[in-house]
Short mmCIF file of C-alpha atoms in Angstrom, two decimals:
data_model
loop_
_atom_site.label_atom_id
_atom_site.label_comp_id
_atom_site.label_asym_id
_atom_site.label_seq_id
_atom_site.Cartn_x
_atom_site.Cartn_y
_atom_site.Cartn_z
CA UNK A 1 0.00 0.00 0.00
CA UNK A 2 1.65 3.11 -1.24
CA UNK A 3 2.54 5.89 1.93
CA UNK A 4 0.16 8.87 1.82
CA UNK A 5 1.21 10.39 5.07
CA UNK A 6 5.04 11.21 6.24
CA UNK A 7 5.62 12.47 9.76
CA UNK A 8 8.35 14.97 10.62
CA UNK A 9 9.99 17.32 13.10
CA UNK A 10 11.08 20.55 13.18
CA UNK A 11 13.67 22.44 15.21
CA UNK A 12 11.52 24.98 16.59
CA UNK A 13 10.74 21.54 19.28
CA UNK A 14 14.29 22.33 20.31
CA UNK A 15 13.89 26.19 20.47
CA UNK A 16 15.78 26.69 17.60
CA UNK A 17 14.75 30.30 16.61
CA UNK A 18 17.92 31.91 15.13
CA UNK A 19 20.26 29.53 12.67
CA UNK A 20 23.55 30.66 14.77
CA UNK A 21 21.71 29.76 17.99
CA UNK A 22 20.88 26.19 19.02
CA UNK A 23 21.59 23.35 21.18
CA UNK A 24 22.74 20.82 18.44
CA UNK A 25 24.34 21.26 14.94
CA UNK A 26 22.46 20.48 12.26
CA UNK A 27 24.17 17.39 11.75
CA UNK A 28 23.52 15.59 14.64
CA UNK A 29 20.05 17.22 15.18
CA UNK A 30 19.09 15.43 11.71
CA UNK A 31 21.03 12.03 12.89
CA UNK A 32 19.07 12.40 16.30
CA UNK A 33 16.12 12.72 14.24
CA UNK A 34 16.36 9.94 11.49
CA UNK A 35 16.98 7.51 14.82
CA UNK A 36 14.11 8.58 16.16
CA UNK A 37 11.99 7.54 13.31
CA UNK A 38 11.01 10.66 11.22
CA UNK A 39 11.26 10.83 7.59
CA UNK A 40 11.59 14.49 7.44
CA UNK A 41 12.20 17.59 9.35
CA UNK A 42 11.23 21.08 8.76
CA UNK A 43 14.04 23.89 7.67
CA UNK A 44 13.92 26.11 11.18
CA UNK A 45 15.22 28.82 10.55
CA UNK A 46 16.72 29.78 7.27
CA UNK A 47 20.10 28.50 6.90
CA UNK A 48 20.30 26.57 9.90
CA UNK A 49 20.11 22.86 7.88
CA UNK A 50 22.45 24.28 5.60
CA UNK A 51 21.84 25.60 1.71
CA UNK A 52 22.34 24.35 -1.46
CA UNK A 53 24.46 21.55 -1.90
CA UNK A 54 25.65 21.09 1.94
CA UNK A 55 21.40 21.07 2.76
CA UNK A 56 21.13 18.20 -0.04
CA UNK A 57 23.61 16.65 1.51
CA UNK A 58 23.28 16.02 4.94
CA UNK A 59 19.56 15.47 4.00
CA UNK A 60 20.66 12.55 2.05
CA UNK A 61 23.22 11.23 4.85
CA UNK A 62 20.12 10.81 7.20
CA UNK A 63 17.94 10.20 4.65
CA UNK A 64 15.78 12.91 5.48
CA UNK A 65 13.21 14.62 3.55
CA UNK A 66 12.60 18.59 3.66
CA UNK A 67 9.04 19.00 4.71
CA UNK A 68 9.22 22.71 4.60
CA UNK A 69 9.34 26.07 6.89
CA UNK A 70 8.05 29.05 8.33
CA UNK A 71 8.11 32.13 6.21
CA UNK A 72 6.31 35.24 7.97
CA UNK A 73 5.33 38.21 6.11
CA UNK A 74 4.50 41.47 6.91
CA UNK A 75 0.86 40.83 4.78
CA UNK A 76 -1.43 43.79 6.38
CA UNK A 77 1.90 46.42 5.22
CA UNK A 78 2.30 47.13 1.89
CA UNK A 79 5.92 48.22 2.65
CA UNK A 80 6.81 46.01 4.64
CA UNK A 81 5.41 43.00 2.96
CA UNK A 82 7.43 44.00 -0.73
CA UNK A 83 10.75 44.10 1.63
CA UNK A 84 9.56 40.80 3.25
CA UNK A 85 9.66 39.25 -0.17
CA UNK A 86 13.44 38.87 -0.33
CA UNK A 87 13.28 36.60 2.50
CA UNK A 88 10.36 34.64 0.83
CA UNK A 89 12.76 34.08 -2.07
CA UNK A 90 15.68 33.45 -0.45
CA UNK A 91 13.64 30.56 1.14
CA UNK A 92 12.16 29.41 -1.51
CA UNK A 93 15.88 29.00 -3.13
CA UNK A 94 17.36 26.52 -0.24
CA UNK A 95 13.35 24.50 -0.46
CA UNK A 96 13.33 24.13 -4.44
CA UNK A 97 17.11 22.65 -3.90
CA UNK A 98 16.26 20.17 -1.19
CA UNK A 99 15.74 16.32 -3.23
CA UNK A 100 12.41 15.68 -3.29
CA UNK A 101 11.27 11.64 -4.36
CA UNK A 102 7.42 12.01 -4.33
CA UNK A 103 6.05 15.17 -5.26
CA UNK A 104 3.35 14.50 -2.81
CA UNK A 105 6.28 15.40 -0.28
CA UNK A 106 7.30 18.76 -1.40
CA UNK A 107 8.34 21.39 0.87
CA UNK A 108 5.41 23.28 1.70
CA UNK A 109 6.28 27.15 2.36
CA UNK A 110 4.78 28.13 5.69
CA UNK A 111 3.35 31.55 5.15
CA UNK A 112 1.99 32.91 8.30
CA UNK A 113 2.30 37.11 10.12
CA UNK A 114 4.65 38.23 12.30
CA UNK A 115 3.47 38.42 16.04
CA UNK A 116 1.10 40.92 16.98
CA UNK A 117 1.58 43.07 20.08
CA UNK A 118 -1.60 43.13 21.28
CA UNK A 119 -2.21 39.77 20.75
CA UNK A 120 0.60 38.04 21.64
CA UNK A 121 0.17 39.33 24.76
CA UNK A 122 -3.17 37.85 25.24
CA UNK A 123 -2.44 34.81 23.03
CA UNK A 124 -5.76 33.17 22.09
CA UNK A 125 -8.13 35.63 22.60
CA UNK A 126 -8.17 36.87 18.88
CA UNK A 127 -8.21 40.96 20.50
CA UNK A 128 -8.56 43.19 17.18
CA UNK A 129 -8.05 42.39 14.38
CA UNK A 130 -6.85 43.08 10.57
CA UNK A 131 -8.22 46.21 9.42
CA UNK A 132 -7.54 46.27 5.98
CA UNK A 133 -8.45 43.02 5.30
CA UNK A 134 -8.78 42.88 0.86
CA UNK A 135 -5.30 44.21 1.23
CA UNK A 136 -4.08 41.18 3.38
CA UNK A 137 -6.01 38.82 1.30
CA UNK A 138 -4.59 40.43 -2.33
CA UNK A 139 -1.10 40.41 -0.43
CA UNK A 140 -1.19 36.71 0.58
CA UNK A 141 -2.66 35.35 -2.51
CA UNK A 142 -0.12 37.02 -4.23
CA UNK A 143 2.63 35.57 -1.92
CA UNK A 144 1.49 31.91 -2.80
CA UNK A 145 0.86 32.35 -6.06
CA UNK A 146 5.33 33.86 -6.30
CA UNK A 147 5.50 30.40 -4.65
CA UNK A 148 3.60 28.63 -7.09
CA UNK A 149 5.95 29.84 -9.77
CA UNK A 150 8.64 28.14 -8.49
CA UNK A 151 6.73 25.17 -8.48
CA UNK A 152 5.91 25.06 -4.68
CA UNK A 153 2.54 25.13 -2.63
CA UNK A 154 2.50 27.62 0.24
CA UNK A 155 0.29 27.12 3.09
CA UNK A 156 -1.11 29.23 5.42
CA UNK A 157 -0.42 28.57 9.09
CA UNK A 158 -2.82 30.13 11.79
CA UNK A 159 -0.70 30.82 14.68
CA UNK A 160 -1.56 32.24 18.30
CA UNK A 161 -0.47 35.90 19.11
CA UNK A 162 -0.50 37.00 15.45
CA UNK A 163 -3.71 38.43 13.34
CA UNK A 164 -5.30 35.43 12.52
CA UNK A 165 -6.04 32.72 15.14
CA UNK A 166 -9.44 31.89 15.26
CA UNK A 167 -11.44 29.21 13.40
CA UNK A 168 -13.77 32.35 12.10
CA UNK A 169 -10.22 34.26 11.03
CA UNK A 170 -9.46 31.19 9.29
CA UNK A 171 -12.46 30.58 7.51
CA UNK A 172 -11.77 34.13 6.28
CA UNK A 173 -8.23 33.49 4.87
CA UNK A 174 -10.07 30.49 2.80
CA UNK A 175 -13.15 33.00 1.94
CA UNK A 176 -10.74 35.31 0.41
CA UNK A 177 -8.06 33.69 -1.20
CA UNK A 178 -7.36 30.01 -2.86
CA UNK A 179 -4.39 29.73 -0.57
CA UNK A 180 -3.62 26.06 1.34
CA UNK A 181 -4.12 25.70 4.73
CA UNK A 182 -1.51 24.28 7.42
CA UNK A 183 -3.40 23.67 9.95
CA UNK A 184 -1.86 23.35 13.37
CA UNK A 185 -4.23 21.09 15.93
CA UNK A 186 -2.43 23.26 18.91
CA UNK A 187 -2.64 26.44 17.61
CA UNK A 188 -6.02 26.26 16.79
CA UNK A 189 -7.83 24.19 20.25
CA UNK A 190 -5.61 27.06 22.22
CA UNK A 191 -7.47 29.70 20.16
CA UNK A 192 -10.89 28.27 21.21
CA UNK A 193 -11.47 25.98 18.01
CA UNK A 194 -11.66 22.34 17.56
CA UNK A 195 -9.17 21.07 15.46
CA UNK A 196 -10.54 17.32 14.41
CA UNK A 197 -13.68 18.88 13.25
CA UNK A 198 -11.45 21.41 11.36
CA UNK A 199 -10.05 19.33 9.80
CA UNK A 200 -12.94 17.79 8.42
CA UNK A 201 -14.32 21.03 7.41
CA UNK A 202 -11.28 22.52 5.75
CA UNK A 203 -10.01 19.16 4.21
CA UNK A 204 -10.19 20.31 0.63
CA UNK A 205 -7.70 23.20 1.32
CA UNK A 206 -5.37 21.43 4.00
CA UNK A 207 -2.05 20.72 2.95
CA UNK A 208 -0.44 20.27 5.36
CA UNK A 209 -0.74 19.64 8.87
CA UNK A 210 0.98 20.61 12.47
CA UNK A 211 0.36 18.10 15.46
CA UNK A 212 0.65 19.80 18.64
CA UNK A 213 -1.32 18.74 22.03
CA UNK A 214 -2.01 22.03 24.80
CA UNK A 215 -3.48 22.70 27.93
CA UNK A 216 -6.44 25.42 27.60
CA UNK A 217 -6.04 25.29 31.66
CA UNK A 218 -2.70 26.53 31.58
CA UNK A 219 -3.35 28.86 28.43
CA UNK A 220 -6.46 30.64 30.58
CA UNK A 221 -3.69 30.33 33.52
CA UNK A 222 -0.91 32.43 32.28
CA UNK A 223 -2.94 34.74 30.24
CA UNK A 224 -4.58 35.79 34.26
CA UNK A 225 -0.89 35.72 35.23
CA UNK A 226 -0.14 38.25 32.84
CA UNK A 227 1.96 36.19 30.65
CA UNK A 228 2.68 36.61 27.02
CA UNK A 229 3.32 33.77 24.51
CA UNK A 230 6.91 33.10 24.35
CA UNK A 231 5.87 32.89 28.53
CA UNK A 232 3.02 29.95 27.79
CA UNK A 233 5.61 28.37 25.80
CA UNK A 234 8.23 28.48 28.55
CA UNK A 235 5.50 27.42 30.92
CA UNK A 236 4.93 24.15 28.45
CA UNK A 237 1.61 25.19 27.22
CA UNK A 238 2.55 23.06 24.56
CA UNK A 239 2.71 19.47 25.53
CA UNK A 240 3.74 15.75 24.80
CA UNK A 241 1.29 14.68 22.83
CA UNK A 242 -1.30 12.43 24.98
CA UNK A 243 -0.40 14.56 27.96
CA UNK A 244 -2.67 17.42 27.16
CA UNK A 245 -6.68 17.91 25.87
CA UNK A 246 -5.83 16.90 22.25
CA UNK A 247 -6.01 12.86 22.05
CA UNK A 248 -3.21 12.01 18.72
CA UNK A 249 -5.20 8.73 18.02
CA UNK A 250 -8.44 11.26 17.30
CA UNK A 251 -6.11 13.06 15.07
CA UNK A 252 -4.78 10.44 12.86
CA UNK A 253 -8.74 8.87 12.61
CA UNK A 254 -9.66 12.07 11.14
CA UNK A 255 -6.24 12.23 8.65
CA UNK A 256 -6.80 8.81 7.66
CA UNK A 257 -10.97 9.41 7.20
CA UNK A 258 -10.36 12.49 4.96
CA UNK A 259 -7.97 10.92 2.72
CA UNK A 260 -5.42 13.26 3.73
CA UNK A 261 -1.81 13.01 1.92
CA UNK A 262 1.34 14.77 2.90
CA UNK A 263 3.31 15.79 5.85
CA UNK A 264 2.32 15.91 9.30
CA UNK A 265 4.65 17.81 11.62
CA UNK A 266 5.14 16.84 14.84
CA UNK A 267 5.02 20.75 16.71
CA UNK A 268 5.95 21.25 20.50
CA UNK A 269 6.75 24.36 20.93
CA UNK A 270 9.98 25.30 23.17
CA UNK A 271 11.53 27.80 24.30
CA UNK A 272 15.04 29.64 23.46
CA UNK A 273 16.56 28.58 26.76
CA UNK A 274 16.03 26.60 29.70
CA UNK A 275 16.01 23.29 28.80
CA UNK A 276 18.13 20.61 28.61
CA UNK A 277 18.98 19.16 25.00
CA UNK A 278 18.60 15.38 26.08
CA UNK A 279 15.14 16.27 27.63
CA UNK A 280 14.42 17.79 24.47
CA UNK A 281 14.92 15.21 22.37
CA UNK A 282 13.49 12.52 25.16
CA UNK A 283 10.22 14.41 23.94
CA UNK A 284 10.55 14.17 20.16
CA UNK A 285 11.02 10.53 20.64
CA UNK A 286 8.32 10.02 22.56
CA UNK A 287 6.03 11.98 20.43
CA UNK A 288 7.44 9.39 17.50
CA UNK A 289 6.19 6.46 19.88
CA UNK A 290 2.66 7.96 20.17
CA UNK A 291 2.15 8.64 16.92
CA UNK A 292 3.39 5.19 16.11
CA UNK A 293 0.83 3.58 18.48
CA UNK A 294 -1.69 5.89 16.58
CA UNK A 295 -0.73 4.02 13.42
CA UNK A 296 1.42 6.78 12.19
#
């Protein structure tokens, strides 16, 4: 039976934010990884896995696939989104030189904003919102469609503490464009939605998807305590999967009901600093093992 769904990891589970900043190199993260059991692994950020020839590489050493990575843009700023483009294409230059052996497994671009001030904040609570909205939509449609020309599918990936969070902000980015979805199971349960029937609804347009588990008790928690989102995450708002609300198993039912084909990214968000790189990857191993026992 042929494979219609590959999981990966990403280093943003090892609070790898900056390329030049991280707790393993990308060589051994990617060895760690490939013993683990993934198939593929997200870019972080850019440059971190390497470029070119040297990201081709080491890909192939572990025998790794690239499953994609984050690209924000600044899509409610004119301005600022045309200077954001340069990093869009210098992305889209280390993704379209990655191998790829099933096209069904190309990188996916991860468009999403930058964080909002207000909102990341008060992550979850969808406060404001974009005011300009056929501007956003004209902006990000034009965004995937520049990724579509280099023969790459861009997703869009909801994401707490920026402008769109909610399952009705969502619906909206689908309403208004013909843009992909990534949807993220955490991202979306900690914004107030419910991410199985999501995924039902929005199958036709997902593309990708981002398994995280969360705690809405401790989201409600350190939002009263004042604390912003780069806070939740340090608190470990984001779980091991089985050890918050989400149940994986529901998850993968729904994945394998839909028909859905592609990546699924294992997502648990950490922070910069303050914690130990063996208890890092103790996670990612163990969210391997429960998706396993999900049948993934």
């Amino acid at each position: 039976m042929s494979v219609t769904i590959r999981v990966a990891n990403a280093p943003v589970n090892f609070g790898i934010y900056q390329p030049d900043s991280a707790p393993f190199t990308a060589p051994e993260l990617l060895a760690a990884l490939a013993d683990a059991g993934y198939a593929g692994v997200d870019s972080g950020p850019i440059g971190y896995l390497g470029t070119g020839d040297t990201l081709r590489a080491r890909l192939a050493e572990t025998g790794l696939h690239l499953a994609g990575g984050w690209v924000d843009l600044r899509f409610t700023d004119e301005d600022g989104w045309r200077e954001d483009l340069a990093g869009l294409d210098a992305a889209l230059d280390v993704f379209t030189a990655a191998e790829v052996d099933d096209p069904r497994f190309a990188p996916r671009p991860t468009l999403s904003l930058p964080a909002d001030p207000v909102r990341f904040a008060r992550p979850g609570l969808a406060l404001g919102g974009i005011e300009d909205w056929p501007g956003f939509a004209r902006r990000l449609q034009e965004t995937a469609d520049r990724c579509r020309e280099r023969g790459l599918e861009a997703v869009y990936h909801h994401h707490l503490g920026t402008l769109v969070e909610s399952e009705a902000e969502v619906d909206r980015v689908l309403d208004s464009t013909d843009v992909s979805l990534c949807l993220d199971t955490g991202h979306l349960y900690l914004a107030g939605g419910e991410p199985t029937a999501a995924l039902r609804r929005w199958a036709p347009r997902v593309k990708q998807v981002h398994v995280k588990d969360g705690s809405r008790a401790l989201t409600e928690r350190s939002r009263e305590a004042g604390l912003d989102f780069d806070q939740l995450v340090a608190e470990g708002g984001f779980t091991v999967l089985g050890e918050g609300d989400l149940a994986p198993a529901d998850t993968v039912a729904v994945l394998r009901e839909i028909g859905y084909t592609g990546w699924v990214v294992v997502e648990q968000d950490a922070p910069a600093t303050g914690r130990a790189p063996a208890s890092l990857l103790a996670d990612q191993r163990t969210n391997r093992e429960v998706l396993r026992k999900a049948d993934l």
